[in-house]
Tab-separated table of C-alpha atoms (C1' of nucleotides) in Angstrom:
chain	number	residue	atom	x	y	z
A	1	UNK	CA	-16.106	-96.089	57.183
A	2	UNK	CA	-17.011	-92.541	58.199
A	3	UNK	CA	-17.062	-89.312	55.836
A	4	UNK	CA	-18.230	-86.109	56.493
A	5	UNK	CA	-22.116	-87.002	56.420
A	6	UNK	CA	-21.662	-90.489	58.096
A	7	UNK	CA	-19.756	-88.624	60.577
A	8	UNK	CA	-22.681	-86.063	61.091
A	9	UNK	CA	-24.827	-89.048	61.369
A	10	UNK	CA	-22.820	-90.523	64.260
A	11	UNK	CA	-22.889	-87.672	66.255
A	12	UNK	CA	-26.603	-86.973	66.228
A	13	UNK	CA	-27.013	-90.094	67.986
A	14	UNK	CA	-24.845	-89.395	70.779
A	15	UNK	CA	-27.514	-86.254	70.715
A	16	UNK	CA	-29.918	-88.281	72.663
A	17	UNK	CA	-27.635	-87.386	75.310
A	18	UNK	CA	-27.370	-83.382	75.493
A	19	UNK	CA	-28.541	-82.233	78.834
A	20	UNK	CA	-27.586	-85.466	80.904
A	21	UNK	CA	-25.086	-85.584	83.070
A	22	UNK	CA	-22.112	-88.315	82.654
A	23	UNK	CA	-21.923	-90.618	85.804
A	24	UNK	CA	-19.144	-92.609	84.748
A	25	UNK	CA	-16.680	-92.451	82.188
A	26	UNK	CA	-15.067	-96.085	81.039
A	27	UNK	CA	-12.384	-96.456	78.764
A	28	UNK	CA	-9.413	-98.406	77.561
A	29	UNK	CA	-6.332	-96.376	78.643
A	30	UNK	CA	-3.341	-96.928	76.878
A	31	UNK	CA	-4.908	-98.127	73.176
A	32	UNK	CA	-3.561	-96.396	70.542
A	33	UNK	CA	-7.263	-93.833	69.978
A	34	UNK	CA	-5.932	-91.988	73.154
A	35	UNK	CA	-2.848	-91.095	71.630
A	36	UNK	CA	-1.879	-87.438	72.699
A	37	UNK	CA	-4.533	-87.828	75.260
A	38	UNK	CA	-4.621	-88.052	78.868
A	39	UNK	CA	-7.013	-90.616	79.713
A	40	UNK	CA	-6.963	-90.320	82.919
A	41	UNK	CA	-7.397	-86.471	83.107
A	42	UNK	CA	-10.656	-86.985	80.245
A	43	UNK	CA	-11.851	-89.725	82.755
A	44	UNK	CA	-11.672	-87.384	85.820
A	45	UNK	CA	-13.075	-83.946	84.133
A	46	UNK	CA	-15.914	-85.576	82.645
A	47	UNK	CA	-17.074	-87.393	85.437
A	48	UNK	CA	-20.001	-85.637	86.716
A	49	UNK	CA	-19.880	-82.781	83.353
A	50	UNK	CA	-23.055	-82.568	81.525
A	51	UNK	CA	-23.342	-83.176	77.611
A	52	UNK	CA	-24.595	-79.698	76.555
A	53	UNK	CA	-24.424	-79.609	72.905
A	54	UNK	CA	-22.077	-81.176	70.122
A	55	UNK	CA	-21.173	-80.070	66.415
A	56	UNK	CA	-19.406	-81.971	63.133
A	57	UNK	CA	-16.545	-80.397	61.573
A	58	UNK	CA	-15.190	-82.012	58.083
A	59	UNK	CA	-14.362	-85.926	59.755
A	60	UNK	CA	-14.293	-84.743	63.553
A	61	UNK	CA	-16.857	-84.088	65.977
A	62	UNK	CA	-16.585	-81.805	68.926
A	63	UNK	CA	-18.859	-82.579	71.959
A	64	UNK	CA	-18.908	-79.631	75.161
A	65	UNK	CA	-19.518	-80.498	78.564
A	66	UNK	CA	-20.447	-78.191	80.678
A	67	UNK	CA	-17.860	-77.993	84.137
A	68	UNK	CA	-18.910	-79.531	87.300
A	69	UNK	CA	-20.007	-77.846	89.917
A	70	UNK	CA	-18.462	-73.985	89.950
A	71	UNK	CA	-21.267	-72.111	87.717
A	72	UNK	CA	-18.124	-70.063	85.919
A	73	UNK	CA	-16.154	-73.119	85.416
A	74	UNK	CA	-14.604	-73.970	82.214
A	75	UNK	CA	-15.839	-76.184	79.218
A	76	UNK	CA	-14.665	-79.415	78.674
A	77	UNK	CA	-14.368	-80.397	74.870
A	78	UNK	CA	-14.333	-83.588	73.501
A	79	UNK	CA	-13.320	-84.241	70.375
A	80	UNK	CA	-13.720	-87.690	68.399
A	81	UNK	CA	-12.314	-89.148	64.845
A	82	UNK	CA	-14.033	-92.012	63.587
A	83	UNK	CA	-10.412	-92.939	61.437
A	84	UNK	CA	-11.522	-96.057	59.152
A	85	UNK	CA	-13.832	-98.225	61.283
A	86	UNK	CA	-15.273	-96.484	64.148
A	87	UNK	CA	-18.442	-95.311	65.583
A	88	UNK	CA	-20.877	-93.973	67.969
A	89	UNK	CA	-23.654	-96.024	69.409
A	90	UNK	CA	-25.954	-95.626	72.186
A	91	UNK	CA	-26.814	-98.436	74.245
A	92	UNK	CA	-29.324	-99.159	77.449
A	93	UNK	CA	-27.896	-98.659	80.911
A	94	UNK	CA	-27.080	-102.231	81.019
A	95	UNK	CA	-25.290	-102.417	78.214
A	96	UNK	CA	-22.294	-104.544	78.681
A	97	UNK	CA	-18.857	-103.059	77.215
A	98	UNK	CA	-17.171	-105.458	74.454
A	99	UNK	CA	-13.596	-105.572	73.390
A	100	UNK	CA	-13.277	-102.702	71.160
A	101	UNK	CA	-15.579	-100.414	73.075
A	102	UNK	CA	-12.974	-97.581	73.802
A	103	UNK	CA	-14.518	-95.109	75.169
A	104	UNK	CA	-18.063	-95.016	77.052
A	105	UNK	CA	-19.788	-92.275	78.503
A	106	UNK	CA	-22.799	-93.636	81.358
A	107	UNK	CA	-25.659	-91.299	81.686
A	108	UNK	CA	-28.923	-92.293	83.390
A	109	UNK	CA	-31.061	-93.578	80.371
A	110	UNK	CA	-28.072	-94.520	78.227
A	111	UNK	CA	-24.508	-95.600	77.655
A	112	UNK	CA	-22.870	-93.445	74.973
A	113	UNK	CA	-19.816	-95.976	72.834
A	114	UNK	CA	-17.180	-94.807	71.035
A	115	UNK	CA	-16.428	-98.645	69.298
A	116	UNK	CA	-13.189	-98.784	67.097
A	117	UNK	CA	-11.745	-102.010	65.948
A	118	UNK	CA	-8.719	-100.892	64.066
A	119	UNK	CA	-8.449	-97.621	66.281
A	120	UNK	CA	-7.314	-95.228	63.252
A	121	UNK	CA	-9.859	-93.402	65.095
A	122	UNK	CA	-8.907	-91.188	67.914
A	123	UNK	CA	-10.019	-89.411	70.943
A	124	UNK	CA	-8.663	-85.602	71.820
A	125	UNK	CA	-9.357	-83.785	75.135
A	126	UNK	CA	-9.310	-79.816	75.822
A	127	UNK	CA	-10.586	-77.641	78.759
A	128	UNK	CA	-10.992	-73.999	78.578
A	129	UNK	CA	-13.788	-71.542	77.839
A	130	UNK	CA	-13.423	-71.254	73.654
A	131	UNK	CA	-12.968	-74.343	71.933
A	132	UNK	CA	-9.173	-76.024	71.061
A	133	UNK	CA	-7.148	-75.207	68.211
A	134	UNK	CA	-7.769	-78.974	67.148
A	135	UNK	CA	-10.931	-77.944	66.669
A	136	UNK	CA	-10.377	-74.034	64.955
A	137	UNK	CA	-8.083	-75.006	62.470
A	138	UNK	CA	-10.188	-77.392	60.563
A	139	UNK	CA	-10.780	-75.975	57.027
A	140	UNK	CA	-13.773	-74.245	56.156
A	141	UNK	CA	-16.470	-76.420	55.118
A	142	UNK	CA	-17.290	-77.051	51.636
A	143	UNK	CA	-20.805	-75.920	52.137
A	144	UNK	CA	-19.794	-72.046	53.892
A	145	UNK	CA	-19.316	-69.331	51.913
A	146	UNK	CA	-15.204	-69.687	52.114
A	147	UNK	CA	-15.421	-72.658	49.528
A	148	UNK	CA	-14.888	-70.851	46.244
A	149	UNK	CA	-14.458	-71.770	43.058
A	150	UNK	CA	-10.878	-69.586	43.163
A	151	UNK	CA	-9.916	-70.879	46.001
A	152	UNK	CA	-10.213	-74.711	44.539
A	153	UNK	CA	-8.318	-73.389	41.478
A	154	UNK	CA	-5.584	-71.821	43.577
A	155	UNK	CA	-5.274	-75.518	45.569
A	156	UNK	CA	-5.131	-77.403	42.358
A	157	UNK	CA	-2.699	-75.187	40.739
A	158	UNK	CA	-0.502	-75.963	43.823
A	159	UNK	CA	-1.153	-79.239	43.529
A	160	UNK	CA	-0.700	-79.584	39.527
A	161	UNK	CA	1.292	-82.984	39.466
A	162	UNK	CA	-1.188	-84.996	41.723
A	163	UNK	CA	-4.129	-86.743	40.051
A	164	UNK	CA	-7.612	-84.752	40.577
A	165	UNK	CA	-8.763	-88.308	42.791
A	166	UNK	CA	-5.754	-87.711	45.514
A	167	UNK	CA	-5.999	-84.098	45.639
A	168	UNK	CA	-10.162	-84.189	46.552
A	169	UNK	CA	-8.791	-86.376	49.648
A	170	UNK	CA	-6.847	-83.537	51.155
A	171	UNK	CA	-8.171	-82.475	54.223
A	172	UNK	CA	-6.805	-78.917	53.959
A	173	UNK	CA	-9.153	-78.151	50.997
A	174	UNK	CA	-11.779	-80.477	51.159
A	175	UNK	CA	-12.618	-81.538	54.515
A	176	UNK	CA	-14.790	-84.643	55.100
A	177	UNK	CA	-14.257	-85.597	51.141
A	178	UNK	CA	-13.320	-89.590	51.429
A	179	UNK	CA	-12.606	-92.707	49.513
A	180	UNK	CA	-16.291	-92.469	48.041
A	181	UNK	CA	-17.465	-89.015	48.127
A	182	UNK	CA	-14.431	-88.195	45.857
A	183	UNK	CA	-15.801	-90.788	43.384
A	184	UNK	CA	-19.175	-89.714	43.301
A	185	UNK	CA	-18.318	-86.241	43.482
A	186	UNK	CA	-15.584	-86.557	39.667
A	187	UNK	CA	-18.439	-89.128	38.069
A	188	UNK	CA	-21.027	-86.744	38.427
A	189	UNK	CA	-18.486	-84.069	37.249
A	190	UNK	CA	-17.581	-86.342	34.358
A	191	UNK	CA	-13.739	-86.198	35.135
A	192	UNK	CA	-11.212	-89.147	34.929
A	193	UNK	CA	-9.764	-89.644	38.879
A	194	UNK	CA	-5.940	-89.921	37.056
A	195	UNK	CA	-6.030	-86.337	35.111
A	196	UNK	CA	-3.518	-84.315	36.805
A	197	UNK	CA	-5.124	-81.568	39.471
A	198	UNK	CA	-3.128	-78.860	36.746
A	199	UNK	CA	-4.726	-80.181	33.788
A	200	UNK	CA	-8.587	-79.048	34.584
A	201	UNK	CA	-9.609	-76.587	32.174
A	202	UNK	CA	-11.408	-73.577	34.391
A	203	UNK	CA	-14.968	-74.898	33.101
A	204	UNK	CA	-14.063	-78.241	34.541
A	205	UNK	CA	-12.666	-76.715	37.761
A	206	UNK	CA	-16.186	-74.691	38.018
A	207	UNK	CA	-17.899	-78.185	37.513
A	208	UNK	CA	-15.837	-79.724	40.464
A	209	UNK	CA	-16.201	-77.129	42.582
A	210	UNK	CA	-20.365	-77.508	42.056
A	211	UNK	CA	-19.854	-80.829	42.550
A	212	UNK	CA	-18.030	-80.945	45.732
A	213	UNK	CA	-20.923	-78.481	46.788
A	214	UNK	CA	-23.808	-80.942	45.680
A	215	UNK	CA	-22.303	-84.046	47.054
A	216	UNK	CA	-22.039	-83.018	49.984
A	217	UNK	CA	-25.496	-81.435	50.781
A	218	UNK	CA	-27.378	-84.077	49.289
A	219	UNK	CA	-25.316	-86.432	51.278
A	220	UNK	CA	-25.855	-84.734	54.469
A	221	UNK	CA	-29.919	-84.654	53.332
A	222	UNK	CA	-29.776	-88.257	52.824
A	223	UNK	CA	-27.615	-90.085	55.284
A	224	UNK	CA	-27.845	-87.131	58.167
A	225	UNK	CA	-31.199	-86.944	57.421
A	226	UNK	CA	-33.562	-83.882	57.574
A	227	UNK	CA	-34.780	-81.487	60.536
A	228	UNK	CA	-34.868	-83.844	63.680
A	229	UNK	CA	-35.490	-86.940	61.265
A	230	UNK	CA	-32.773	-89.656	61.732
A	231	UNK	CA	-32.371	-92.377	58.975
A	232	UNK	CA	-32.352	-96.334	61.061
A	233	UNK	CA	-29.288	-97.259	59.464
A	234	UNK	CA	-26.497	-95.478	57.670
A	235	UNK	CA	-27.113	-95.399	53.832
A	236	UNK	CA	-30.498	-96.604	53.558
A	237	UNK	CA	-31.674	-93.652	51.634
A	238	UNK	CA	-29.022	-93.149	48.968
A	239	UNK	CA	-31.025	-93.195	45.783
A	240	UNK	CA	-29.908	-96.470	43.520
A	241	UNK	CA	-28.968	-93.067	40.823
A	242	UNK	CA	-25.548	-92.503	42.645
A	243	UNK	CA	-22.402	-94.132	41.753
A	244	UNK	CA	-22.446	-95.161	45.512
A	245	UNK	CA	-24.216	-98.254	45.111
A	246	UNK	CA	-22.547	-99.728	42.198
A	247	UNK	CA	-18.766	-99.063	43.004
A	248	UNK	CA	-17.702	-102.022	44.505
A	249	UNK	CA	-19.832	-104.931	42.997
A	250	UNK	CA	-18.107	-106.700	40.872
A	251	UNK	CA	-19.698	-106.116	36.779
A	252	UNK	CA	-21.557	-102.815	38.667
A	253	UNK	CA	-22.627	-100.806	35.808
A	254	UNK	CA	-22.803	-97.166	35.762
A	255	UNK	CA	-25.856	-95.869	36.474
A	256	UNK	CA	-26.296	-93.127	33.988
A	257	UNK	CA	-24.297	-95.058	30.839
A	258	UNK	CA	-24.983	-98.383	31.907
A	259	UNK	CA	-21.866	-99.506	31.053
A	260	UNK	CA	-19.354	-101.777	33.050
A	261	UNK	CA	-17.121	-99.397	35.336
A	262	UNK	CA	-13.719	-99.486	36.059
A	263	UNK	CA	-11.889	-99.964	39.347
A	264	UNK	CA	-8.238	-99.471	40.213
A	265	UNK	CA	-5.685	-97.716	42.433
A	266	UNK	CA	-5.406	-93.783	41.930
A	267	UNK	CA	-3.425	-91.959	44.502
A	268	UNK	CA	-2.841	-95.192	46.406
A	269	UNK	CA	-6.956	-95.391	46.835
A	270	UNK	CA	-9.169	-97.650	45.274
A	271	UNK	CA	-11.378	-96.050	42.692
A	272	UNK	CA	-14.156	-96.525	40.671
A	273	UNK	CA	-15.064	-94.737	37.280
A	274	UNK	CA	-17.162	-94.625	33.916
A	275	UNK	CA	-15.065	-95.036	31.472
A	276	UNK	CA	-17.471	-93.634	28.773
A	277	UNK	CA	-18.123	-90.870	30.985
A	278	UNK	CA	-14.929	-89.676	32.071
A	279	UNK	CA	-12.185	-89.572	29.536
A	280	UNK	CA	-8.718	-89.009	30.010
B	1	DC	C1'	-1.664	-117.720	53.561
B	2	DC	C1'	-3.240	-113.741	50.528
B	3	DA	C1'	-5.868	-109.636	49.603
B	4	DA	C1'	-9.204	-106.337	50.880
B	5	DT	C1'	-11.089	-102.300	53.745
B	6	DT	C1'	-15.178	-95.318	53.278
B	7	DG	C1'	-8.159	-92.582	57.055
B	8	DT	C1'	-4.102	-90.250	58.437
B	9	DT	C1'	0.754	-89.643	59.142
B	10	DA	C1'	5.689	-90.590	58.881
B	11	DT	C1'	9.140	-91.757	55.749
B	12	DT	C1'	11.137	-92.248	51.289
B	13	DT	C1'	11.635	-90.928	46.560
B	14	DA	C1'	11.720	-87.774	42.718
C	1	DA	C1'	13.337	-77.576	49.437
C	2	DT	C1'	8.880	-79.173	47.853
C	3	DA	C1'	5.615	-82.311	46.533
C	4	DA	C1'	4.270	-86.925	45.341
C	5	DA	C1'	4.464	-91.844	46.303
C	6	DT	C1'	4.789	-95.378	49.585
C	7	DA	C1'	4.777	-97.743	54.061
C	8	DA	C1'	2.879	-98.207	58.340
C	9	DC	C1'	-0.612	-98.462	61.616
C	10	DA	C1'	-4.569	-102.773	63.498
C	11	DA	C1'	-8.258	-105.728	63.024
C	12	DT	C1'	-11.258	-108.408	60.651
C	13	DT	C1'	-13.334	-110.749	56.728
C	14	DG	C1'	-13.509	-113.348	52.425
DNA sequence: CCAATTGTTATTTA
DNA sequence: ATAAATAACAATTG
């Protein structure tokens, strides 16, 4: 499910959190989210860490712990994908743990989940005093100053055989762009998803670019949600105006042509169009 | 039983 | 050799 503002809005949850102390750590060693982790060493450093503070990063989110005891001791970072179907919940003390619950985190007040049914998700573990190079190499965000408009021609020129749908879902360029975001993001830049990435004309790259840019913050001001404000449920205050809403109902009609949009596979990916508004 | 799913990576093909 | 297409992963739902 998660893209770069859902993800933001999962991990302001787990917020609730920051400044308690974990008292137990329970988790499902050996299922495949703790590949190229050591559950057992995550399990035994973060027993008794305290949640200090936690940022997003295109689909990932880092969370730092501070270290037990020793005042000087070192971090402990953990960093979470969501994949295709996880997420983060927070649930009473009580809470009881169900099958796909992978990783919980027991505080006083509150269980922190990390739930996962098809576990394209993963969990990743680091300790040290500056955060892992999991974490540092992560393209800059479309929303920093490092997101040009050259540097998205450069990419697409390197990328000139690919259609413009596929190359919006590479990570290296445009981190936290997925499935949807890429949709919205060429419909409201009036460009057809199977146009080749070399084919944009440099007005239509500048478009994309401002695009990518506007998707993305109005995104995280909608789903993420504003200041300390937290939306009740993911999506509940995407205006009816975005393509969002209308992309997988069958006979959805565009919402600025109102005509019938088109859905098929671009780049292996379903996706959905305007016909009248973006030509080949 | 078949097809679908908002992601990533390994493998195969061009 | 490089880049693009495809398969695979796992679980659930319609």
């Amino acid at each position: 499910m998660p893209e770069l503002a859902e993800v933001e809005f999962f991990r302001k949850r787990w917020s609730a959190g920051h400044g308690a102390t974990v008292l137990a750590v329970r988790l499902h060693a050996g299922k495949k989210v703790f590949r190229g982790t050591s559950p057992t060493l995550l399990k035994r450093k973060l027993t008794g860490a305290t949640l200090l503070d936690s940022e997003t990063a295109a689909k990932q989110m880092l969370f730092r712990f501070s270290g037990s005891g020793l005042p000087r001791a070192e971090s402990r970072w953990l960093g979470i994908h969501l994949g295709m179907s996880g997420e983060l919940r927070v649930e009473p003390p009580d809470y009881a743990a169900t099958k796909h619950d992978h990783l919980i985190l027991v505080q006083q007040q509150r269980q922190l989940v990390f739930n996962d049914p098809r576990m394209f998700g993963g969990v990743l573990f680091h300790t040290g005093k500056t955060p892992p190079a999991w974490w540092t190499r992560i393209a800059p965000a479309i929303l920093s100053k490092e997101f040009t408009v050259e540097a998205v021609a450069v990419f697409l020129r390197r990328r000139a055989r690919a259609p413009i749908k596929a190359v919006l879902l590479m990570q290296e360029r445009f981190p936290g762009i997925g499935n949807w975001m890429a949709d919205e993001i060429l419909w409201r830049a009036a460009i057809h998803p199977q146009r080749l990435a070399g084919s944009l004309k440099p007005a239509e790259v500048r478009t994309l670019h401002r695009e990518c840019r506007r998707v993305c913050r109005l995104a995280l001001g909608t789903i993420a949600g504003k200041g300390r404000y937290l939306p009740p449920n993911l999506n509940a205050h995407i205006p009816k105006t975005w393509l969002f809403w209308h992309r997988w109902e069958d006979g959805g009609r565009c919402p600025r042509t109102k005509r019938l949009l088109v859905r098929e596979e671009v780049g292996g990916r379903t996706t959905c169009w305007s016909p009248v508004r973006q030509k080949r």
